Coordinates of C-alpha atoms in Angstrom, one line a residue:
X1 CA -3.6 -182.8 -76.8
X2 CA -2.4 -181.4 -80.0
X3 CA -5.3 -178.6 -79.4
X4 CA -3.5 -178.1 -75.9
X5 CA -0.1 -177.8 -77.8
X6 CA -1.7 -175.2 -80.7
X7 CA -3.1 -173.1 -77.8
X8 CA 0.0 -172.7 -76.0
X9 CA 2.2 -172.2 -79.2
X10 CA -0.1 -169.1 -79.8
X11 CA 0.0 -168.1 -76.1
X12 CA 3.6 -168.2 -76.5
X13 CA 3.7 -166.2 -80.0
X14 CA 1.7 -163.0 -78.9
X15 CA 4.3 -162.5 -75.3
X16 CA 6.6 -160.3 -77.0
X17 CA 3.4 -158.1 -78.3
X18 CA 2.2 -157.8 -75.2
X19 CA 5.4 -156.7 -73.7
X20 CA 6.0 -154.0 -76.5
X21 CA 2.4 -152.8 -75.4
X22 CA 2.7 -152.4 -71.6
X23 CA 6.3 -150.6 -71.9
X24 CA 4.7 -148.1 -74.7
X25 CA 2.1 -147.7 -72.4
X26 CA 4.5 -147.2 -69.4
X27 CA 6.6 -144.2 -71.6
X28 CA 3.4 -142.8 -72.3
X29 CA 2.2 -142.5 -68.9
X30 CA 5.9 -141.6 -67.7
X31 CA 6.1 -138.6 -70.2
X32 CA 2.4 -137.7 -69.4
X33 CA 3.4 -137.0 -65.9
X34 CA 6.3 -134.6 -66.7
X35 CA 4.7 -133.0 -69.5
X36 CA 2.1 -132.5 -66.6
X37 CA 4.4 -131.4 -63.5
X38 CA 6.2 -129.3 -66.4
X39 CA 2.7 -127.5 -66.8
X40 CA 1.9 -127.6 -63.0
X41 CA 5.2 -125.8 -62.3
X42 CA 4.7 -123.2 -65.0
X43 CA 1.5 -122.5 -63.2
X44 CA 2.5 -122.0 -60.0
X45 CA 6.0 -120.9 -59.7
X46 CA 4.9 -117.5 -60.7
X47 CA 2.2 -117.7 -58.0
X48 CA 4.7 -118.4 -55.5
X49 CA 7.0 -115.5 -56.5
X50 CA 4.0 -113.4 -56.6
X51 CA 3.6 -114.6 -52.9
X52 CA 7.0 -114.2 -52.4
X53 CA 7.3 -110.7 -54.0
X54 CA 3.4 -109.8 -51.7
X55 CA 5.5 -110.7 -48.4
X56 CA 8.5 -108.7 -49.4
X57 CA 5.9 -105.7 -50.5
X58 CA 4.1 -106.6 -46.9
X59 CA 7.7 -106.6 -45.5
X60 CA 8.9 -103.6 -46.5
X61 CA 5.3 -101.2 -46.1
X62 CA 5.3 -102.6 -42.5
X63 CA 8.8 -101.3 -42.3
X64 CA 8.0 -97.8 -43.8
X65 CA 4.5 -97.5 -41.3
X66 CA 6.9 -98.9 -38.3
X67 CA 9.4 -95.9 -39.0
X68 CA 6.7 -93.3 -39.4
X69 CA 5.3 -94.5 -35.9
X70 CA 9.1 -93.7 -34.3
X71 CA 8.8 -90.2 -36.2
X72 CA 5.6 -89.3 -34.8
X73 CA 6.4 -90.8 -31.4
X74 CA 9.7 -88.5 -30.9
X75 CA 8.2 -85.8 -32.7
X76 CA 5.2 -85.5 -30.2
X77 CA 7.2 -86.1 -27.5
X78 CA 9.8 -83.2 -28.5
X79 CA 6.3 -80.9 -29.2
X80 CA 5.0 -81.7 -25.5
X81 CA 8.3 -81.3 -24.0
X82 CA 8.4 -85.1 -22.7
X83 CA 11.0 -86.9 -22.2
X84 CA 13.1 -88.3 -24.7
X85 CA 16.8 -88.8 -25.7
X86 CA 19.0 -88.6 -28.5
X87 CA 18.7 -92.0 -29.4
X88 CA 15.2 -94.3 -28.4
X89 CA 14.5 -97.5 -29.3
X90 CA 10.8 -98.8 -29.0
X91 CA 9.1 -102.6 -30.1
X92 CA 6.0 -102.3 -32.1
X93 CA 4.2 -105.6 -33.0
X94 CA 7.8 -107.7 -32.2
X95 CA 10.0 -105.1 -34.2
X96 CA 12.2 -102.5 -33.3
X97 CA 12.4 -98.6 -34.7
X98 CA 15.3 -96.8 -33.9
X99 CA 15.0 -92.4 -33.2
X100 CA 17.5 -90.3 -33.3
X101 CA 17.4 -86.9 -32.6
X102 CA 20.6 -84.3 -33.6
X103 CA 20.4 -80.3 -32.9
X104 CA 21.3 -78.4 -35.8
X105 CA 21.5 -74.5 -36.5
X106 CA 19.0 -71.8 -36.4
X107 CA 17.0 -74.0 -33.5
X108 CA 16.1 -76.7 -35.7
X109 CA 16.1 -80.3 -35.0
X110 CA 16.2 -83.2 -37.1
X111 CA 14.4 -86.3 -36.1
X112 CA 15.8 -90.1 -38.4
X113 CA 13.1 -92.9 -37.6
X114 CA 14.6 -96.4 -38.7
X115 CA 13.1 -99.4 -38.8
X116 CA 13.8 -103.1 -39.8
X117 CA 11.0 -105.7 -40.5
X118 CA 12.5 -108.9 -41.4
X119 CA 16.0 -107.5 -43.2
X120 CA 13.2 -105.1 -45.4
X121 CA 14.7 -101.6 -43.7
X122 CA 12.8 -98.5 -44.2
X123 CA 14.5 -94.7 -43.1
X124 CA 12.5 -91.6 -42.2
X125 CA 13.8 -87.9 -41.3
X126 CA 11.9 -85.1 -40.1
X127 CA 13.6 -81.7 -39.7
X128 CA 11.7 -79.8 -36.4
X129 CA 11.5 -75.8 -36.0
X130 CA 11.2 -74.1 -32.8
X131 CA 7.8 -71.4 -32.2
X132 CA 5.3 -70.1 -33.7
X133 CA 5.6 -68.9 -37.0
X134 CA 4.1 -65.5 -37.9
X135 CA 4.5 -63.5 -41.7
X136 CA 5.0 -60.2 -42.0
X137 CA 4.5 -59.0 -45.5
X138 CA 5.3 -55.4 -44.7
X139 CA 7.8 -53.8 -43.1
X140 CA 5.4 -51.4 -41.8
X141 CA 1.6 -51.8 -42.2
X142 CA -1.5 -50.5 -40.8
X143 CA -4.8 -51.3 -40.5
X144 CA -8.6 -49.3 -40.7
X145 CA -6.9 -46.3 -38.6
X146 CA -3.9 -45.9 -41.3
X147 CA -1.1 -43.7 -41.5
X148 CA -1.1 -39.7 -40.0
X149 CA 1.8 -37.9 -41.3
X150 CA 3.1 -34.4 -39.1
X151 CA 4.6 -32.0 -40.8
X152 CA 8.3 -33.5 -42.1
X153 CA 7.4 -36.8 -41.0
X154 CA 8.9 -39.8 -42.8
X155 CA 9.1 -43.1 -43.1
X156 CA 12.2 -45.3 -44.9
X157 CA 11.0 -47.7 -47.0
X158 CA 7.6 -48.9 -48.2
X159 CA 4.3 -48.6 -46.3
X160 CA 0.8 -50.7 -46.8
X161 CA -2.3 -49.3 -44.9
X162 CA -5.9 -50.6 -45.2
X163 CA -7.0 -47.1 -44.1
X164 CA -6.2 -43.7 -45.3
X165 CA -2.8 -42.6 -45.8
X166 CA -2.5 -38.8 -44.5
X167 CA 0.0 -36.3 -44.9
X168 CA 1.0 -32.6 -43.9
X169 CA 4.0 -30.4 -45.2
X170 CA 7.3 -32.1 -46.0
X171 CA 6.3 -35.4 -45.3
X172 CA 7.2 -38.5 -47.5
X173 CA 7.7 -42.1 -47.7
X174 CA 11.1 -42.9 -50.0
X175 CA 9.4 -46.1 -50.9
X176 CA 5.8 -47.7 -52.3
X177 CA 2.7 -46.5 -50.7
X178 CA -0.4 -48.8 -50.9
X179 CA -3.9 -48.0 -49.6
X180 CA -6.7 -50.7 -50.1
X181 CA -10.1 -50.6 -51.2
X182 CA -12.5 -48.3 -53.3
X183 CA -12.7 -45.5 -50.8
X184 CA -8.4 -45.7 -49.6
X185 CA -6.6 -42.4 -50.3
X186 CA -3.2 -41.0 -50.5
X187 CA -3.1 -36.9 -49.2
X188 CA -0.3 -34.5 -49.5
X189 CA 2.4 -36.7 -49.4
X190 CA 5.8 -37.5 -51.0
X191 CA 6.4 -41.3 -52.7
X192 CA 9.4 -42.3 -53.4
X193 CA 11.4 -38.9 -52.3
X194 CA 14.8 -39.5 -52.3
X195 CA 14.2 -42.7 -54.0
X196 CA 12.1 -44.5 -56.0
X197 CA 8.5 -45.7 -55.5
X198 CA 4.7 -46.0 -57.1
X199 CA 1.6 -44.9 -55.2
X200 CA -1.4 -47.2 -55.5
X201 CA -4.6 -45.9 -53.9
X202 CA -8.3 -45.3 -55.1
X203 CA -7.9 -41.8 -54.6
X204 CA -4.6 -39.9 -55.1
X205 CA -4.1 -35.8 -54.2
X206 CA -2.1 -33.1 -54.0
X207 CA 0.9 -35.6 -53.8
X208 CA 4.4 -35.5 -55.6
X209 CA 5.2 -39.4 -56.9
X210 CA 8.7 -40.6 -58.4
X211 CA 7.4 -43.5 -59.8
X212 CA 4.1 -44.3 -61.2
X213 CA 0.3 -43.0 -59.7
X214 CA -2.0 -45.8 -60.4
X215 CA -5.2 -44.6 -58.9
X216 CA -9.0 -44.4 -60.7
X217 CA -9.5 -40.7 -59.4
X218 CA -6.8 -37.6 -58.0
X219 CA -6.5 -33.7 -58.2
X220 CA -3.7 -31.7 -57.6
X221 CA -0.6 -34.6 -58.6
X222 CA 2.6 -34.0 -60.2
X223 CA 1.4 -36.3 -62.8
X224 CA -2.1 -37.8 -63.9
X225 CA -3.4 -41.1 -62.5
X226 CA -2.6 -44.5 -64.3
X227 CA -6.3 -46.3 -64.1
X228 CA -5.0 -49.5 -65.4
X229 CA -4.8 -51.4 -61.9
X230 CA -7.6 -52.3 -59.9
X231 CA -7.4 -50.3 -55.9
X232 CA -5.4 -52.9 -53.8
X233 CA -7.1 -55.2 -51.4
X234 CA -7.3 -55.3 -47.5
X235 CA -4.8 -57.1 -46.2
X236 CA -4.8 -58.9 -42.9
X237 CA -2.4 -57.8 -40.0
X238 CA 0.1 -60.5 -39.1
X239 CA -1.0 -61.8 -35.3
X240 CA -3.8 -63.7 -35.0
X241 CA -6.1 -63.2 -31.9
X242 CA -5.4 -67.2 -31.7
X243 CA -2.1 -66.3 -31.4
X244 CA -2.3 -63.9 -28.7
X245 CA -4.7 -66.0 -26.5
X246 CA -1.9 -68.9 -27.0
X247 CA 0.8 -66.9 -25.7
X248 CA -0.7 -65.6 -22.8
X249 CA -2.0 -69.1 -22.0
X250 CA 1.7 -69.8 -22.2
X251 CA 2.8 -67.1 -20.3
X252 CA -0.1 -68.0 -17.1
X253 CA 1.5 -71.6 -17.2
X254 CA 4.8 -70.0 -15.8
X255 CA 3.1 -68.7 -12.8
X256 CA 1.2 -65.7 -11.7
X257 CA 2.8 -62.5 -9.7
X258 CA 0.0 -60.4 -8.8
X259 CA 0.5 -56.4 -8.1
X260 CA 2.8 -54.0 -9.8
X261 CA 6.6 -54.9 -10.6
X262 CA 9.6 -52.8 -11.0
X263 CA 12.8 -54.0 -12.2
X264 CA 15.4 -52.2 -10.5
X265 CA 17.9 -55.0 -10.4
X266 CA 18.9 -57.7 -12.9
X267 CA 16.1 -59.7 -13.2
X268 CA 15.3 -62.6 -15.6
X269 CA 11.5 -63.5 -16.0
X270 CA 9.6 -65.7 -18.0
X271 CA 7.3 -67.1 -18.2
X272 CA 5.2 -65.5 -16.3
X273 CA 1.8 -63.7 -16.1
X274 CA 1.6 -60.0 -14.2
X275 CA -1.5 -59.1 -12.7
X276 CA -0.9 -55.2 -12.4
X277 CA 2.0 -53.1 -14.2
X278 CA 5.6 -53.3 -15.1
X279 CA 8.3 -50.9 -14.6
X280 CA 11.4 -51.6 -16.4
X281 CA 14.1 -49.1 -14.3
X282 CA 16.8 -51.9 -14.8
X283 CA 18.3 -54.8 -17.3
X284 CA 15.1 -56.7 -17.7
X285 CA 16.7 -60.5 -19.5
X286 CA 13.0 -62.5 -21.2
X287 CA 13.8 -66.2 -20.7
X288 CA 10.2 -66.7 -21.8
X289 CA 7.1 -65.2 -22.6
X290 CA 5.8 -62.3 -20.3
X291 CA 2.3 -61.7 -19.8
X292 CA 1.2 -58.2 -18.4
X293 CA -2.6 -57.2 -17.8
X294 CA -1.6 -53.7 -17.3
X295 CA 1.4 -50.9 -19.0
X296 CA 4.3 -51.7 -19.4
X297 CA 6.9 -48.5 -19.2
X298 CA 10.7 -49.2 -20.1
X299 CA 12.7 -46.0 -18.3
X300 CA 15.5 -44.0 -20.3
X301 CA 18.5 -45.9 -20.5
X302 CA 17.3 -49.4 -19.3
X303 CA 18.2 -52.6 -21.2
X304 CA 15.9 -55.3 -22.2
X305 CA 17.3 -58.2 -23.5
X306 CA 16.6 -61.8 -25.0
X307 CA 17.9 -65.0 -22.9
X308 CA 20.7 -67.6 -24.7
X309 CA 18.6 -70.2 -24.9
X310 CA 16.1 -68.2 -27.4
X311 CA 19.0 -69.0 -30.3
X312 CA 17.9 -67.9 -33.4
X313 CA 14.0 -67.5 -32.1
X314 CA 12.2 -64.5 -30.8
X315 CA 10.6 -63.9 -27.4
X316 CA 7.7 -62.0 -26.6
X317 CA 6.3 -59.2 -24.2
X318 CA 2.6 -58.9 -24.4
X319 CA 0.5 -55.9 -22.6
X320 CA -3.0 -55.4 -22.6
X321 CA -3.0 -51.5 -21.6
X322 CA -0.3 -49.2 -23.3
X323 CA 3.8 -49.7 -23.5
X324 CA 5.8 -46.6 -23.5
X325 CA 9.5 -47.2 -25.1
X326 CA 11.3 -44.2 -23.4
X327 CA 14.7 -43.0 -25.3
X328 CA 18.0 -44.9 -25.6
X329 CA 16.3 -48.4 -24.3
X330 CA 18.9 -50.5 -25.1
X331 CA 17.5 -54.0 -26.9
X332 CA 19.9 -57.1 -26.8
X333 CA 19.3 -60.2 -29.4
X334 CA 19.7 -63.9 -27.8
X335 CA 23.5 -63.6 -29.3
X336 CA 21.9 -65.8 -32.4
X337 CA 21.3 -63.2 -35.3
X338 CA 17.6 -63.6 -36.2
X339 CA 16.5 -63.4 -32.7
X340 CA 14.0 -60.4 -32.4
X341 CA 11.6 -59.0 -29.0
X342 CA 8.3 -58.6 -30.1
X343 CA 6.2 -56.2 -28.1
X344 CA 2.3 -56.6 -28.5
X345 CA -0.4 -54.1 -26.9
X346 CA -3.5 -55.9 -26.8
X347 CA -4.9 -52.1 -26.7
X348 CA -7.9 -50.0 -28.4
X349 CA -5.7 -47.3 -27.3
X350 CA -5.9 -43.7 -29.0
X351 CA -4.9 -40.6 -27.4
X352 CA -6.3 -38.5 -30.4
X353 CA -10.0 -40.0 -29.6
X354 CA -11.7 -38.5 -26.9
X355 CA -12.3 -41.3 -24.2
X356 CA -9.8 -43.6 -25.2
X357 CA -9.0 -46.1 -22.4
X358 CA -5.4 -45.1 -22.0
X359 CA -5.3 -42.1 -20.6
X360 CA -4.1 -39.7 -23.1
X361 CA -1.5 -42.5 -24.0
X362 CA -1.5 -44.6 -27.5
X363 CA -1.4 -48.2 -27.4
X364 CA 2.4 -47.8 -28.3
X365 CA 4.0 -45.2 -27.9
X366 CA 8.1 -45.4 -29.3
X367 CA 11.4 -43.0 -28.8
X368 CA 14.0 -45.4 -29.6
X369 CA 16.7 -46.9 -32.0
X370 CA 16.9 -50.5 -32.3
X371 CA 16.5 -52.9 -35.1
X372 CA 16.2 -55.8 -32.6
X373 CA 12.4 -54.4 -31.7
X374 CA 9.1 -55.5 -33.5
X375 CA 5.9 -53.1 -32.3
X376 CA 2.2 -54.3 -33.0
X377 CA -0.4 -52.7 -31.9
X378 CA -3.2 -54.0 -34.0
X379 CA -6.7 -52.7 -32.3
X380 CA -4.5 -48.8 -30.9
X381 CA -2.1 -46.9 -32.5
X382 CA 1.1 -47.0 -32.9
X383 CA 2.8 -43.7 -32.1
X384 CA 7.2 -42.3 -32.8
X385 CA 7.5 -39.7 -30.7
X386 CA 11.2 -39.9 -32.0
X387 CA 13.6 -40.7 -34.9
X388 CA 13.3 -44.6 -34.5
X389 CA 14.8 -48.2 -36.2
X390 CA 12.2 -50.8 -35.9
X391 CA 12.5 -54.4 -37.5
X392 CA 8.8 -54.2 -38.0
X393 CA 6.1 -51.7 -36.8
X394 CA 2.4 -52.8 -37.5
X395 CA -0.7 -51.1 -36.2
X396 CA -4.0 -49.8 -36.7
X397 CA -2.9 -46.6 -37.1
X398 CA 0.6 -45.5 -37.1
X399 CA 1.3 -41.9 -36.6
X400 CA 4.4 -39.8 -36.3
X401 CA 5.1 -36.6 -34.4
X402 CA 6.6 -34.1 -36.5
X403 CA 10.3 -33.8 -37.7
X404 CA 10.2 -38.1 -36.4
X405 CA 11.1 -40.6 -39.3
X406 CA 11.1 -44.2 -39.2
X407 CA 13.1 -47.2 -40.9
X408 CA 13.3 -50.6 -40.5
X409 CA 15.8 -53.5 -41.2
X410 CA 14.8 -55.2 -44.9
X411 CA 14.4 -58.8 -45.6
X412 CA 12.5 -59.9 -42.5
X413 CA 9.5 -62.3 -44.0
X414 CA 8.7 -64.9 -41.1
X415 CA 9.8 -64.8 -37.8
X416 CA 9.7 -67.8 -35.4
X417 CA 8.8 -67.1 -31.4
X418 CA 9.2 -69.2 -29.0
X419 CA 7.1 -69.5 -26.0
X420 CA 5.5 -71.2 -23.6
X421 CA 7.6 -73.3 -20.8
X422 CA 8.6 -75.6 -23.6
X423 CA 7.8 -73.4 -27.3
X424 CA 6.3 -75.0 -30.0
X425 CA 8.0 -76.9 -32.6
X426 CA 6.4 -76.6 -36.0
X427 CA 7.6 -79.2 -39.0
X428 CA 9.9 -77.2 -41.5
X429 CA 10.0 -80.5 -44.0
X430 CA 9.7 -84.3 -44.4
X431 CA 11.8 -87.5 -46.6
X432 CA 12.5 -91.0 -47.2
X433 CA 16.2 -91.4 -46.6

């Protein structure tokens, strides 16, 4: 009994010891917990903001790719002359991209693609131009067949010829003169007469120059040659064969006439392929791009003249015999300064080569005034019968009949055309809004 008594007395003693252990135990495994969630939070709170902040990333390059497809989608539509309107809306992958297309000046468009994905909202503009672009370099520039000069002959401005550069009495050039390669050569001419102006050739002779002579070899100068520039290089004429084949294509796609036309009423064409000749003996208006497989012959007097809707673009005749260019032709612009007719013989024509496929007639053959006309004859010559203004003349070989000079309007660089039944729309620069 009494050992009964002593156990329980000690049972009784060591209660309070036991308490103060589980409770210390209990804080312990209380503040283990936090100190743990405290540790688990610190690891993965910046996991989920890096999830977070991947989604929004996800969010807002989804956004940027969704308004890039609406830019492309109008875009190609405006380039293939599809339908479209001012303002599309289109759902890719459950989201919506918003187009909208304004018309601004000198024929350009702008295209603003916006698109939302999940509030992240991403804006996209594209600024559309109208044609084909093509670079002239020169105002006046010939290729292999260069430049023949008759006596008093002249031409206002600078000149640059891949071929021989060839003059007779009285004849000059107020400008530059260039003649590429190591065999080019500049003969009894005048550079820089009236004004001022270097000549740069290989060979340089009998010629009077203002400025500087920078050739490796001459006789008979008013000054000795400057060898400390290399002979200029070849440069390429500005139409492309590509570009001619695309026009014509253009042109077919408007329909064929086949036989001979003459205009001898008001007469809008274009566009339009013409299986024979054309005869311009009234006001001739291009509302697109005219195709002719023969000559085309534009009478004294006539007028030929761009339509409206060419704005500040260009428009296009194309020949593969000869044109003729008969005196006081009147030219007419779009009403949109910039706007230019371009007339292109596809020609090997030369009347000075026996055999030429023309007839006795050059590829081009001009008696005119107008700074609204470009002439190219790149495979024939090129030939003023008359005192003519030309925005731009290029050709293999340019010549000019005696007592003719030529000039042409400065600062034309690149020149837009538009053709085809719908033109071509080229992209003149892109941004994030």
């Amino acid at each position: 009994m009494k050992e009964l008594l002593k156990k329980r007395k000690i049972n009784k003693k060591s209660l309070p010891a036991d308490r103060q252990s589980g409770a210390a135990m209990l804080v312990f495994i209380v503040f283990f917990l936090f100190i743990s969630l405290a540790i688990i939070f610190g690891l993965v709170s910046p996991s989920i903001r890096e999830f977070k902040n991947a989604n929004m990333n996800l969010d807002s390059k989804k956004s940027f790719f969704l308004a890039e497809s609406g830019l492309e989608d109008a875009f190609y539509r405006l380039s293939k002359n599809k339908q479209i309107g001012e303002n599309e809306t289109i759902i890719l992958n459950s989201n919506p991209v918003n187009t909208t297309i304004t018309t601004l000046l000198g024929n350009l468009k702008e295209i603003v693609s916006f698109a939302d994905v999940s509030s992240y909202q991403r804006k996209i503009s594209l600024t559309a131009q109208a044609g084909d672009g093509v670079v002239f370099k020169y105002g006046t520039q010939a290729g292999q067949g260069g430049f023949v000069f008759h006596n008093n002959s002249y031409v206002t401005g600078s000149v640059y010829s891949n071929g021989n550069i060839v003059g007779s009495n009285g004849a000059y050039i107020t400008g530059d003169a260039f003649v590429a390669g190591a065999t080019g050569s500049i003969s009894n001419m005048r550079i820089g007469y009236g004004g001022t102006g270097d000549a740069n050739s290989h060979n340089i002779t009998d010629s009077t120059i203002t400025g500087n002579i920078y050739c490796q070899t001459g006789s008979g100068n008013n000054k000795p040659c400057d060898t400390s520039k290399d002979d200029p290089l070849a440069q390429d004429l500005p139409i492309s064969d590509d570009n001619i084949s695309k026009w014509k294509a253009d042109a077919t796609a408007g329909g064929t006439t086949n036989g001979n036309v003459i205009i001898s009423t008001p007469t809008t064409i274009g566009p339009r392929k013409i299986i024979g000749n054309l005869t311009i003996d009234s006001t001739l208006t291009i509302a697109n791009t005219i195709y002719v497989t023969g000559n085309i012959i534009i009478n004294i007097g006539k007028t030929v003249k761009l339509d409206s809707s060419y704005g500040a673009t260009s428009g296009i005749i194309i020949s593969d015999g000869y044109i003729i260019i008969n005196n006081n032709v009147i030219f007419e612009d779009s009403g949109t300064a910039g706007s230019y007719i371009l007339f292109l013989s596809n020609s090997t024509c030369d009347a000075s080569i026996s055999g030429s496929p023309c007839n006795g007639n050059n590829a081009t053959e001009v008696s005119n005034n107008s700074t609204i006309s470009i002439v190219n004859a790149q495979k024939g010559t090129v030939y003023f019968s008359n005192n003519a203004r030309v925005k731009e003349a290029v050709g293999n070989k340019i010549e000019l009949k005696q007592n003719v000079g030529i000039s042409y309007g400065s600062g034309l660089i690149n020149v837009n055309f538009t053709s085809g039944p719908s033109g071509s729309w080229g992209i003149e620069g892109w941004k994030e809004k």
